[in-house]
């Protein structure tokens, strides 16, 4: 008799086996893709971090050279290199930038250092060789005093067109990483500065001992696709490239990036261990592996029970996998959203898609700065609601969470207003919200969704992603704080050269009616520092800056050098600008402070570069006139 109720297991088993194989393959494929993506992110981050250090190093070198050149100019004013005032200059020098001390290399290979000490350095330093090179930075050398590794930053001291001495600043290589004040890869990356001529390490934070040579370390075991000779050739030729090799110190792969910098033939390089590169990927792998095992277990249960259950569970797992992918996309978008804030709206759109919600928003509570509100609505169109009303609603939600409530869920407009009396929310079918916490556990924002599909508020998904948004809030706050600090001159409170370089490109486009450029040099700063100390010089600079801001404001006022200020004045009459500058000079003269002012005022199409150059030229003419006046001679002022 034929069995009509017989279950045919062959096809389901084959289909299930193929599905298991497919899931395993996809999972491993996703893992490989994650590894590849994390590797790309690591290389991009090493590239960005190396560029920051390179720019910082170049800024230090340029600043140090300007300082040395001004000191050399001051020394050249003295009739004799034996003058006690020159020894005072060497003794009073305070560490600025990368330089820890300054010394004079004199003809006859004699070095004049602090305390008036004279040392014969024949065989170690050569005045003729260094003078022939002019202003330059040496290769890695050893200090003739204590044998520590240093480089010397030379500038000539000239008199009547002849080099009479070489002033150099000593840069201690062991303290150079600290002076650069950079912490690449959150302190997990090693920093190297390598001389491309000979492979000498000027900086090597990976190995504990100082000095060393990259080629003396021998050939490294390279990862597939990388070659040791390519590394050597790339460093020698000044190329930019990535390599991956085995570290004998750590016993794992090092991801290594190098590029040339604009100093001698130096190269900047960064490396980070493989365990750090794939730190995030390893956590994702564990989640994926867990999901893989869990799904295989579910498939076994499906065969033990009914085929209908198999179909329903398969559908549910697919939904969870899609949700996991969306959550990963959200995390990826938020990774650098503090710099690209449009990514926040895209991330909110991802959440809205999962929830089928009409609106998803994030409010970042401002502490020492303004609030931020990001919102996705109806396909990405942002709502134009009243900002004050919206902020009031967020404040009510904040108070609700500060009372100890972990989630907010309301299934109607009436329920919203019952829980939040005074709310302005309208046309609400349902609303869910969760507090976003910072790394210290405090509430730094609120994540909310409105009108989700199903007519029922559900905050579970918001709970899953709130940690990622918490990290974004922390990164955004930190990024904005660091950005503001990096644009201010700490002494005078006006904008610094960093902000000046950022603003200069937009000023020309922004102001078309009229624009004045005021170039100011504070006379006698260095002489005042030498005679009365840097405290007196700082007081003078702060007073000059304060008087400038009283007349021209702070928006376009910059301190672009040690004693130089530059101010842009848009859309003011020429007579008013000149009158304010005369008033500024008069007020400062009453304090016995003197400035040289160059003013260039133009209308219509303004070329910023020529405007600045013209103002600077007028300033130098005023400065020359000031020092030609009786009683303002630099040498006399410096010897008082």
Coordinates of C-alpha atoms in Angstrom, one line a residue:
X1 CA 0.0 0.0 0.0
X2 CA 1.4 3.4 -1.0
X3 CA 2.2 5.7 1.8
X4 CA 0.4 9.0 0.9
X5 CA 1.6 10.9 4.1
X6 CA 5.3 10.1 3.5
X7 CA 7.5 13.1 4.0
X8 CA 10.1 13.6 1.3
X9 CA 13.3 14.8 3.1
X10 CA 15.7 14.6 0.2
X11 CA 15.0 18.0 -1.4
X12 CA 14.7 19.9 2.0
X13 CA 17.9 18.3 3.2
X14 CA 19.7 19.3 0.0
X15 CA 18.2 22.7 0.0
X16 CA 19.0 23.2 3.6
X17 CA 22.6 22.0 3.2
X18 CA 23.1 24.3 0.2
X19 CA 21.6 27.1 2.3
X20 CA 24.0 26.3 5.2
X21 CA 26.9 26.3 2.8
X22 CA 25.7 29.6 1.3
X23 CA 25.4 31.2 4.7
X24 CA 28.9 30.0 5.7
X25 CA 30.3 31.3 2.4
X26 CA 28.6 34.6 2.7
X27 CA 29.7 34.9 6.3
X28 CA 33.3 34.3 5.5
X29 CA 32.9 36.6 2.5
X30 CA 31.6 39.3 4.8
X31 CA 34.5 38.7 7.2
X32 CA 37.0 39.0 4.4
X33 CA 35.3 42.1 3.2
X34 CA 35.4 43.6 6.7
X35 CA 39.1 42.7 7.0
X36 CA 39.7 44.4 3.6
X37 CA 37.7 47.4 4.6
X38 CA 39.4 47.7 8.0
X39 CA 42.7 47.5 6.2
X40 CA 41.7 50.3 3.8
X41 CA 40.5 52.4 6.7
X42 CA 43.8 51.8 8.5
X43 CA 45.8 52.9 5.5
X44 CA 43.6 56.0 5.0
X45 CA 44.0 56.8 8.7
X46 CA 47.8 56.3 8.6
X47 CA 47.9 58.6 5.6
X48 CA 45.9 61.3 7.3
X49 CA 47.9 61.0 10.6
X50 CA 51.2 61.1 8.8
X51 CA 50.1 64.2 6.9
X52 CA 49.1 66.0 10.2
X53 CA 52.5 65.2 11.7
X54 CA 54.3 66.3 8.5
X55 CA 52.4 69.6 8.5
X56 CA 53.1 70.1 12.2
X57 CA 56.8 69.4 11.7
X58 CA 57.0 71.8 8.8
X59 CA 55.2 74.5 10.8
X60 CA 57.7 74.0 13.7
X61 CA 60.7 74.2 11.3
X62 CA 59.4 77.4 9.6
X63 CA 58.6 79.0 13.0
X64 CA 62.0 77.9 14.4
X65 CA 63.8 79.3 11.4
X66 CA 62.0 82.7 11.7
X67 CA 63.0 82.8 15.4
X68 CA 66.6 81.9 14.6
X69 CA 66.8 84.5 11.7
X70 CA 65.5 87.2 14.0
X71 CA 68.0 86.3 16.7
X72 CA 70.8 86.2 14.0
X73 CA 69.8 89.6 12.8
X74 CA 69.9 90.9 16.4
X75 CA 73.4 89.4 16.9
X76 CA 74.6 91.0 13.7
X77 CA 73.9 94.4 15.1
X78 CA 76.7 94.1 17.6
X79 CA 80.2 95.3 16.5
X80 CA 82.0 92.4 18.2
X81 CA 81.0 88.7 18.6
X82 CA 82.7 89.0 22.0
X83 CA 80.0 91.4 23.2
X84 CA 78.6 90.4 26.6
X85 CA 75.1 91.1 25.2
X86 CA 75.5 88.2 22.8
X87 CA 76.2 85.9 25.7
X88 CA 73.1 87.3 27.4
X89 CA 71.1 86.4 24.2
X90 CA 72.3 82.8 24.3
X91 CA 71.7 82.6 28.1
X92 CA 68.2 84.1 28.0
X93 CA 66.9 81.9 25.2
X94 CA 63.9 79.9 26.3
X95 CA 62.9 76.7 24.5
X96 CA 60.5 77.5 21.7
X97 CA 59.1 75.0 19.2
X98 CA 61.5 72.1 18.7
X99 CA 64.7 73.9 19.7
X100 CA 65.9 73.4 23.3
X101 CA 69.0 75.8 23.2
X102 CA 71.0 78.0 20.8
X103 CA 74.7 78.2 20.2
X104 CA 77.1 80.1 18.0
X105 CA 79.7 78.4 15.7
X106 CA 82.5 80.9 15.1
X107 CA 85.3 80.9 12.6
X108 CA 88.1 78.7 13.7
X109 CA 85.6 76.0 14.7
X110 CA 84.9 77.4 18.1
X111 CA 81.4 77.1 19.7
X112 CA 80.1 79.8 22.0
X113 CA 77.4 78.4 24.3
X114 CA 75.5 79.3 27.4
X115 CA 77.4 80.9 30.2
X116 CA 80.0 82.3 27.7
X117 CA 81.6 78.9 27.4
X118 CA 83.9 78.6 24.4
X119 CA 84.7 75.1 23.1
X120 CA 87.1 74.0 20.4
X121 CA 85.1 71.6 18.2
X122 CA 87.6 70.9 15.4
X123 CA 87.0 67.6 13.9
X124 CA 83.4 67.7 15.1
X125 CA 82.0 70.8 13.5
X126 CA 83.4 72.9 10.7
X127 CA 82.5 76.6 10.4
X128 CA 83.6 76.7 6.7
X129 CA 81.4 73.7 5.7
X130 CA 78.3 74.8 7.6
X131 CA 78.7 78.5 6.4
X132 CA 78.9 77.3 2.8
X133 CA 75.5 75.6 3.2
X134 CA 73.7 78.7 4.5
X135 CA 70.5 78.2 6.4
X136 CA 69.9 74.5 6.7
X137 CA 69.2 71.6 9.0
X138 CA 71.8 68.9 9.7
X139 CA 71.5 65.2 9.5
X140 CA 71.4 63.2 12.7
X141 CA 74.5 64.0 14.8
X142 CA 75.7 63.6 18.4
X143 CA 76.0 66.4 20.8
X144 CA 79.6 67.1 21.5
X145 CA 78.7 67.7 25.2
X146 CA 76.8 64.6 26.2
X147 CA 76.7 62.4 23.1
X148 CA 72.9 62.5 22.8
X149 CA 71.3 62.4 19.3
X150 CA 70.5 65.8 17.9
X151 CA 70.0 67.8 14.7
X152 CA 71.2 71.3 14.4
X153 CA 69.2 74.1 12.7
X154 CA 71.6 76.6 11.2
X155 CA 71.2 80.2 10.1
X156 CA 74.0 82.5 9.1
X157 CA 74.9 85.6 11.0
X158 CA 75.8 88.1 8.3
X159 CA 77.5 91.5 8.5
X160 CA 78.1 93.6 5.4
X161 CA 77.1 90.6 3.2
X162 CA 79.7 88.3 4.9
X163 CA 78.9 85.3 7.1
X164 CA 80.7 86.0 10.4
X165 CA 79.2 83.2 12.5
X166 CA 76.6 80.4 12.3
X167 CA 73.8 80.5 14.8
X168 CA 72.2 77.1 15.4
X169 CA 69.4 75.7 17.4
X170 CA 69.8 72.3 19.0
X171 CA 66.9 69.9 18.5
X172 CA 67.0 66.9 20.9
X173 CA 65.7 63.9 19.0
X174 CA 64.6 62.0 22.1
X175 CA 62.1 64.8 23.0
X176 CA 61.0 65.5 19.4
X177 CA 57.8 63.3 19.6
X178 CA 56.7 65.3 22.6
X179 CA 57.3 68.6 21.0
X180 CA 55.3 67.6 18.0
X181 CA 52.3 67.0 20.4
X182 CA 50.7 64.5 18.1
X183 CA 49.1 61.2 19.3
X184 CA 48.4 59.3 16.1
X185 CA 45.9 56.4 16.0
X186 CA 44.8 57.3 19.6
X187 CA 48.4 56.7 20.8
X188 CA 48.5 53.1 19.4
X189 CA 50.7 53.9 16.3
X190 CA 54.5 54.2 16.3
X191 CA 56.1 57.3 14.7
X192 CA 59.3 57.3 12.7
X193 CA 61.3 60.0 11.1
X194 CA 63.9 58.5 8.7
X195 CA 66.8 60.1 6.8
X196 CA 66.3 58.9 3.2
X197 CA 70.0 59.4 2.5
X198 CA 71.3 56.8 4.9
X199 CA 68.4 55.2 6.7
X200 CA 69.2 56.7 10.1
X201 CA 66.3 57.0 12.5
X202 CA 65.8 60.6 13.8
X203 CA 62.7 59.4 15.7
X204 CA 61.7 55.9 16.4
X205 CA 58.9 55.4 19.0
X206 CA 58.6 51.7 18.3
X207 CA 62.0 50.6 19.6
X208 CA 63.1 51.6 23.1
X209 CA 66.7 52.4 22.2
X210 CA 67.5 55.7 20.5
X211 CA 69.3 56.2 17.2
X212 CA 69.5 53.2 15.0
X213 CA 69.2 52.6 11.3
X214 CA 66.4 51.1 9.4
X215 CA 68.7 49.1 7.0
X216 CA 70.8 47.9 9.9
X217 CA 67.7 46.0 11.2
X218 CA 68.0 43.7 8.2
X219 CA 65.4 42.5 5.8
X220 CA 61.9 42.0 7.2
X221 CA 59.5 39.2 6.4
X222 CA 56.9 40.8 4.2
X223 CA 53.2 40.0 3.8
X224 CA 52.2 38.6 0.4
X225 CA 52.3 41.3 -2.2
X226 CA 54.9 43.4 -0.6
X227 CA 58.7 43.5 -1.3
X228 CA 61.6 44.6 0.9
X229 CA 63.5 46.1 -2.0
X230 CA 60.5 48.2 -2.9
X231 CA 60.4 49.5 0.6
X232 CA 64.1 50.4 0.5
X233 CA 63.8 52.0 -2.9
X234 CA 60.6 53.9 -2.0
X235 CA 62.2 55.4 1.2
X236 CA 65.4 56.3 -0.8
X237 CA 63.5 57.9 -3.7
X238 CA 61.1 59.8 -1.5
X239 CA 58.0 58.0 -2.5
X240 CA 54.7 57.5 -0.6
X241 CA 53.6 53.9 -0.1
X242 CA 52.2 51.3 2.3
X243 CA 53.8 48.0 3.2
X244 CA 53.0 45.2 5.6
X245 CA 55.7 43.2 7.3
X246 CA 56.3 41.0 10.3
X247 CA 57.5 42.8 13.5
X248 CA 60.1 40.8 15.4
X249 CA 59.3 42.9 18.5
X250 CA 55.5 42.3 18.5
X251 CA 55.5 39.0 16.6
X252 CA 52.7 40.1 14.3
X253 CA 52.2 42.1 11.1
X254 CA 52.9 45.8 11.2
X255 CA 50.9 48.1 8.8
X256 CA 53.5 50.7 7.8
X257 CA 53.0 53.9 5.8
X258 CA 55.7 56.4 4.7
X259 CA 55.9 59.6 2.8
X260 CA 58.5 62.4 2.2
X261 CA 58.5 65.6 4.1
X262 CA 59.9 69.0 3.1
X263 CA 63.0 68.9 5.3
X264 CA 66.3 67.6 3.8
X265 CA 65.5 64.1 2.6
X266 CA 63.6 63.1 5.7
X267 CA 60.7 60.7 5.5
X268 CA 57.8 60.5 8.0
X269 CA 56.4 57.0 8.7
X270 CA 53.8 55.5 10.9
X271 CA 53.1 51.9 11.8
X272 CA 50.3 50.1 13.7
X273 CA 50.0 46.5 14.7
X274 CA 47.6 44.2 13.0
X275 CA 45.7 43.5 16.2
X276 CA 44.9 47.2 16.4
X277 CA 43.9 47.5 12.7
X278 CA 41.4 44.6 13.1
X279 CA 40.3 45.5 16.6
X280 CA 36.8 46.5 15.4
X281 CA 36.7 43.7 12.8
X282 CA 37.4 41.0 15.4
X283 CA 34.4 42.0 17.4
X284 CA 32.2 41.9 14.3
X285 CA 33.6 38.5 13.4
X286 CA 32.6 37.1 16.8
X287 CA 29.0 38.5 16.3
X288 CA 28.9 37.0 12.8
X289 CA 30.3 33.6 14.0
X290 CA 27.7 33.6 16.8
X291 CA 24.9 34.3 14.3
X292 CA 26.3 31.6 12.0
X293 CA 26.3 28.9 14.8
X294 CA 22.9 30.1 16.0
X295 CA 21.3 29.8 12.5
X296 CA 22.8 26.3 12.0
X297 CA 21.2 25.2 15.3
X298 CA 17.9 26.7 14.2
X299 CA 18.0 24.8 10.9
X300 CA 18.5 21.5 12.8
X301 CA 15.4 22.4 14.9
X302 CA 13.5 23.1 11.8
X303 CA 14.0 19.5 10.5
X304 CA 13.0 18.0 13.9
X305 CA 9.8 19.9 13.9
X306 CA 7.6 21.2 11.1
X307 CA 8.6 22.7 7.7
X308 CA 6.3 25.6 8.3
X309 CA 8.4 26.6 11.3
X310 CA 11.4 26.4 9.0
X311 CA 9.9 29.0 6.6
X312 CA 8.8 31.4 9.4
X313 CA 12.2 31.2 11.1
X314 CA 14.1 31.6 7.9
X315 CA 12.1 34.8 7.2
X316 CA 12.8 36.1 10.7
X317 CA 16.5 35.4 10.5
X318 CA 16.7 37.2 7.2
X319 CA 15.1 40.2 8.8
X320 CA 17.6 40.1 11.6
X321 CA 20.5 39.8 9.1
X322 CA 19.2 42.8 7.3
X323 CA 18.9 44.7 10.5
X324 CA 22.5 43.8 11.4
X325 CA 23.6 45.1 8.1
X326 CA 21.7 48.3 8.6
X327 CA 23.2 48.7 12.1
X328 CA 26.7 48.1 10.6
X329 CA 25.9 50.8 8.0
X330 CA 24.9 53.2 10.7
X331 CA 28.1 52.5 12.6
X332 CA 30.1 53.0 9.5
X333 CA 28.4 56.3 8.7
X334 CA 28.9 57.6 12.2
X335 CA 32.6 56.7 12.3
X336 CA 33.7 60.0 10.9
X337 CA 30.4 61.9 11.1
X338 CA 31.9 64.5 13.5
X339 CA 33.8 65.7 10.4
X340 CA 31.2 64.9 7.8
X341 CA 28.0 65.8 9.5
X342 CA 25.8 65.0 6.5
X343 CA 26.5 61.3 7.4
X344 CA 24.4 61.8 10.5
X345 CA 21.3 62.4 8.5
X346 CA 22.1 59.4 6.3
X347 CA 22.5 57.2 9.4
X348 CA 19.1 58.5 10.7
X349 CA 17.6 57.6 7.3
X350 CA 18.9 54.1 7.7
X351 CA 17.1 53.8 11.0
X352 CA 13.9 55.3 9.6
X353 CA 14.0 52.7 6.8
X354 CA 14.2 49.8 9.3
X355 CA 11.4 51.2 11.4
X356 CA 9.4 52.5 8.4
X357 CA 9.2 55.8 10.4
X358 CA 8.3 59.2 9.0
X359 CA 10.8 61.0 11.1
X360 CA 14.0 60.1 13.0
X361 CA 16.0 62.8 14.9
X362 CA 19.0 63.2 17.1
X363 CA 19.4 66.1 19.5
X364 CA 22.9 66.7 20.8
X365 CA 22.8 68.6 24.1
X366 CA 25.2 71.5 24.2
X367 CA 27.3 72.0 27.3
X368 CA 30.0 74.5 26.6
X369 CA 28.7 75.1 23.0
X370 CA 25.5 75.3 21.0
X371 CA 23.0 72.5 20.7
X372 CA 22.8 70.4 17.5
X373 CA 19.7 68.9 16.0
X374 CA 19.9 66.4 13.1
X375 CA 16.7 65.0 11.5
X376 CA 15.6 62.8 8.6
X377 CA 12.0 63.2 7.4
X378 CA 10.1 61.7 4.5
X379 CA 12.8 60.5 2.3
X380 CA 15.5 62.7 3.8
X381 CA 13.8 66.1 3.7
X382 CA 14.6 68.1 6.8
X383 CA 11.8 69.6 8.8
X384 CA 11.6 73.4 9.1
X385 CA 10.1 73.5 12.6
X386 CA 10.6 76.4 15.0
X387 CA 14.0 75.9 16.7
X388 CA 12.9 77.2 20.1
X389 CA 9.8 75.0 20.2
X390 CA 11.9 72.0 19.2
X391 CA 14.5 72.7 21.9
X392 CA 11.8 73.0 24.5
X393 CA 10.5 69.6 23.5
X394 CA 14.0 68.1 23.8
X395 CA 14.4 69.7 27.2
X396 CA 11.2 68.1 28.4
X397 CA 12.5 64.7 27.2
X398 CA 15.8 65.3 28.9
X399 CA 14.0 66.0 32.2
X400 CA 11.9 62.8 31.6
X401 CA 15.1 60.7 31.3
X402 CA 16.9 62.4 34.1
X403 CA 14.1 61.2 36.4
X404 CA 15.4 57.6 35.8
X405 CA 13.3 56.6 32.8
X406 CA 15.3 54.5 30.4
X407 CA 13.0 54.7 27.3
X408 CA 10.1 56.9 26.1
X409 CA 7.2 55.2 24.3
X410 CA 3.9 56.8 23.4
X411 CA 1.3 55.4 20.9
X412 CA -0.7 58.6 20.3
X413 CA -0.5 62.4 20.4
X414 CA -2.6 62.3 23.7
X415 CA -0.1 59.9 25.2
X416 CA 2.8 62.2 24.2
X417 CA 1.2 65.2 25.8
X418 CA 0.3 63.2 28.9
X419 CA 3.9 62.2 29.5
X420 CA 5.3 65.5 28.2
X421 CA 2.9 68.3 29.2
X422 CA 3.3 71.3 27.0
X423 CA 4.8 69.4 24.1
X424 CA 4.4 71.0 20.6
X425 CA 4.4 67.7 18.8
X426 CA 1.5 67.4 16.3
X427 CA 0.0 64.6 14.1
X428 CA 1.8 61.9 16.2
X429 CA 0.6 58.3 15.8
X430 CA 3.4 57.0 17.9
X431 CA 6.8 58.2 19.3
X432 CA 9.8 56.4 20.8
X433 CA 12.9 58.0 22.3
X434 CA 16.0 56.9 24.2
X435 CA 18.7 58.9 26.0
X436 CA 22.1 58.9 24.4
X437 CA 24.9 58.7 27.0
X438 CA 28.5 59.8 26.8
X439 CA 31.5 57.7 28.0
X440 CA 31.0 58.9 31.6
X441 CA 27.3 57.8 31.6
X442 CA 25.8 61.3 31.4
X443 CA 23.1 62.1 29.0
X444 CA 24.5 63.9 26.0
X445 CA 21.7 63.7 23.6
X446 CA 18.3 62.1 22.6
X447 CA 17.5 59.8 19.8
X448 CA 13.8 59.6 18.7
X449 CA 11.5 58.3 16.0
X450 CA 7.9 59.3 15.1
X451 CA 5.1 57.5 13.3
X452 CA 6.7 54.1 12.9
X453 CA 4.9 51.4 11.0
X454 CA 2.6 49.3 13.1
X455 CA 1.0 52.2 15.0
X456 CA 3.0 51.2 18.1
X457 CA 6.0 52.8 19.6
X458 CA 9.0 50.5 19.9
X459 CA 12.4 51.9 21.2
X460 CA 14.3 48.5 21.0
X461 CA 16.2 49.4 17.8
X462 CA 17.0 52.9 19.1
X463 CA 18.4 51.1 22.2
X464 CA 20.7 49.0 20.0
X465 CA 22.3 51.9 18.2
X466 CA 22.4 54.6 21.0
X467 CA 25.9 53.6 21.9
X468 CA 27.1 54.4 18.4
X469 CA 25.3 57.8 18.6
X470 CA 26.8 58.3 22.0
X471 CA 30.3 57.9 20.5
X472 CA 29.4 60.3 17.8
X473 CA 28.2 62.9 20.3
X474 CA 31.5 62.6 22.2
X475 CA 33.5 62.8 19.0
X476 CA 31.5 65.9 17.8
X477 CA 32.0 67.7 21.1
X478 CA 35.7 66.9 21.2
X479 CA 36.2 67.8 17.6
X480 CA 34.5 71.2 18.0
X481 CA 36.4 71.9 21.2
X482 CA 39.8 71.0 19.6
X483 CA 39.0 72.9 16.5
X484 CA 38.2 76.1 18.5
X485 CA 41.3 75.7 20.6
X486 CA 43.5 75.2 17.5
X487 CA 42.2 78.4 16.0
X488 CA 42.9 80.7 19.0
X489 CA 46.2 82.4 20.0
X490 CA 46.5 81.3 23.7
X491 CA 48.3 84.5 24.7
X492 CA 46.2 87.3 23.1
X493 CA 42.9 85.5 22.6
X494 CA 42.6 86.5 18.9
X495 CA 42.7 84.1 16.0
X496 CA 46.0 82.5 15.2
X497 CA 47.7 81.7 11.9
X498 CA 45.8 78.4 11.5
X499 CA 42.5 80.3 11.4
X500 CA 44.1 82.9 9.1
X501 CA 45.1 80.3 6.6
X502 CA 41.6 78.8 6.7
X503 CA 39.8 82.2 6.3
X504 CA 42.0 83.7 3.6
X505 CA 40.4 81.7 0.8
X506 CA 36.9 82.8 1.6
X507 CA 37.6 86.5 2.4
X508 CA 38.2 87.4 -1.2
X509 CA 34.8 85.8 -2.3
X510 CA 32.9 87.2 0.6
X511 CA 33.7 90.9 0.6
X512 CA 33.3 92.6 -2.8
X513 CA 32.3 96.2 -1.9
X514 CA 35.5 97.3 -0.1
X515 CA 38.1 95.7 2.0
X516 CA 41.0 97.1 4.0
X517 CA 44.0 95.1 5.2
X518 CA 45.9 96.4 8.2
X519 CA 49.4 94.9 8.8
X520 CA 50.8 95.7 12.3
X521 CA 54.2 95.0 13.7
X522 CA 54.9 95.5 17.4
X523 CA 58.1 97.5 17.6
X524 CA 60.7 96.5 20.2
X525 CA 59.2 93.2 21.3
X526 CA 62.5 91.3 21.2
X527 CA 64.4 94.1 22.8
X528 CA 61.7 94.3 25.6
X529 CA 62.0 90.5 26.1
X530 CA 65.7 90.7 26.4
X531 CA 65.8 93.6 28.8
X532 CA 62.7 93.1 31.0
X533 CA 61.8 89.5 30.3
X534 CA 59.2 87.7 28.3
X535 CA 56.5 88.5 30.8
X536 CA 56.8 92.2 29.9
X537 CA 56.7 91.3 26.2
X538 CA 53.6 89.2 26.8
X539 CA 51.9 92.1 28.6
X540 CA 52.7 94.4 25.6
X541 CA 51.3 91.9 23.1
X542 CA 48.1 91.4 25.1
X543 CA 47.5 95.1 25.4
X544 CA 48.1 95.7 21.7
X545 CA 45.7 92.9 20.8
X546 CA 43.0 94.2 23.3
X547 CA 43.2 97.7 21.7
X548 CA 43.0 96.3 18.2
X549 CA 39.9 94.3 19.1
X550 CA 38.2 97.3 20.7
X551 CA 38.4 99.1 17.3
X552 CA 38.1 96.4 14.8
X553 CA 36.5 93.4 16.6
X554 CA 37.7 89.8 16.7
X555 CA 36.1 88.2 13.6
X556 CA 38.9 89.1 11.2
X557 CA 41.8 89.8 13.6
X558 CA 44.7 87.4 13.5
X559 CA 48.1 87.1 15.2
X560 CA 50.1 85.7 12.3
X561 CA 53.6 85.9 13.9
X562 CA 55.4 86.6 17.2
X563 CA 55.0 90.3 16.9
X564 CA 52.8 90.6 13.8
X565 CA 49.0 91.2 13.7
X566 CA 46.8 91.3 10.5
X567 CA 43.3 92.7 10.4
X568 CA 40.8 92.7 7.6
X569 CA 38.2 95.5 7.7
X570 CA 35.3 95.1 5.2
X571 CA 32.9 97.7 4.1
X572 CA 34.2 100.6 6.1
X573 CA 35.2 104.0 4.6
X574 CA 38.9 104.5 4.0
X575 CA 39.0 107.6 6.2
X576 CA 37.4 105.8 9.1
X577 CA 40.0 102.9 8.8
X578 CA 42.9 105.4 8.8
X579 CA 41.4 107.4 11.7
X580 CA 41.0 104.2 13.9
X581 CA 44.6 103.2 13.2
X582 CA 45.8 106.7 14.2
X583 CA 43.8 106.4 17.4
X584 CA 45.2 102.9 18.0
X585 CA 48.8 104.2 17.7
X586 CA 48.0 107.2 19.9
X587 CA 46.5 105.1 22.7
X588 CA 49.4 102.6 22.7
X589 CA 52.0 105.4 22.7
X590 CA 50.6 106.6 26.0
X591 CA 51.5 103.1 27.4
X592 CA 55.0 103.5 25.8
X593 CA 54.1 100.8 23.3
X594 CA 54.9 101.5 19.6
X595 CA 53.6 99.8 16.5
X596 CA 54.3 100.0 12.8
X597 CA 51.2 100.1 10.7
X598 CA 50.6 99.4 7.0
X599 CA 47.1 100.0 5.5
X600 CA 45.8 99.0 2.1
X601 CA 42.2 99.9 1.3
X602 CA 40.6 98.8 -2.0
X603 CA 37.2 98.6 -3.6
X604 CA 35.4 96.4 -6.1
X605 CA 37.2 93.2 -7.0
X606 CA 39.8 92.7 -4.3
X607 CA 42.8 90.3 -4.8
X608 CA 43.6 89.3 -1.2
X609 CA 47.2 88.3 -1.9
X610 CA 48.1 91.7 -3.5
X611 CA 46.1 93.5 -0.8
X612 CA 48.1 91.8 2.0
X613 CA 51.4 92.3 0.2
X614 CA 50.8 96.0 -0.3
X615 CA 49.8 96.5 3.4
X616 CA 52.9 94.5 4.5
X617 CA 55.2 96.7 2.3
X618 CA 53.7 99.8 3.9
X619 CA 54.2 98.3 7.4
X620 CA 57.9 97.7 6.7
X621 CA 58.3 101.2 5.4
X622 CA 56.7 102.5 8.6
X623 CA 58.9 100.2 10.7
X624 CA 62.1 101.4 8.9
X625 CA 61.0 105.0 9.5
X626 CA 60.4 104.3 13.2
X627 CA 63.9 102.8 13.7
X628 CA 65.6 105.7 11.8
X629 CA 64.2 108.1 14.3
X630 CA 66.6 109.2 17.1
X631 CA 66.2 107.1 20.2
X632 CA 64.7 104.1 18.4
X633 CA 67.9 102.3 17.3
X634 CA 67.7 98.6 17.8
X635 CA 71.2 98.2 19.2
X636 CA 70.7 101.0 21.7
X637 CA 67.3 99.6 22.8
X638 CA 68.8 96.1 23.2
X639 CA 71.7 97.3 25.3
X640 CA 69.7 99.3 27.9

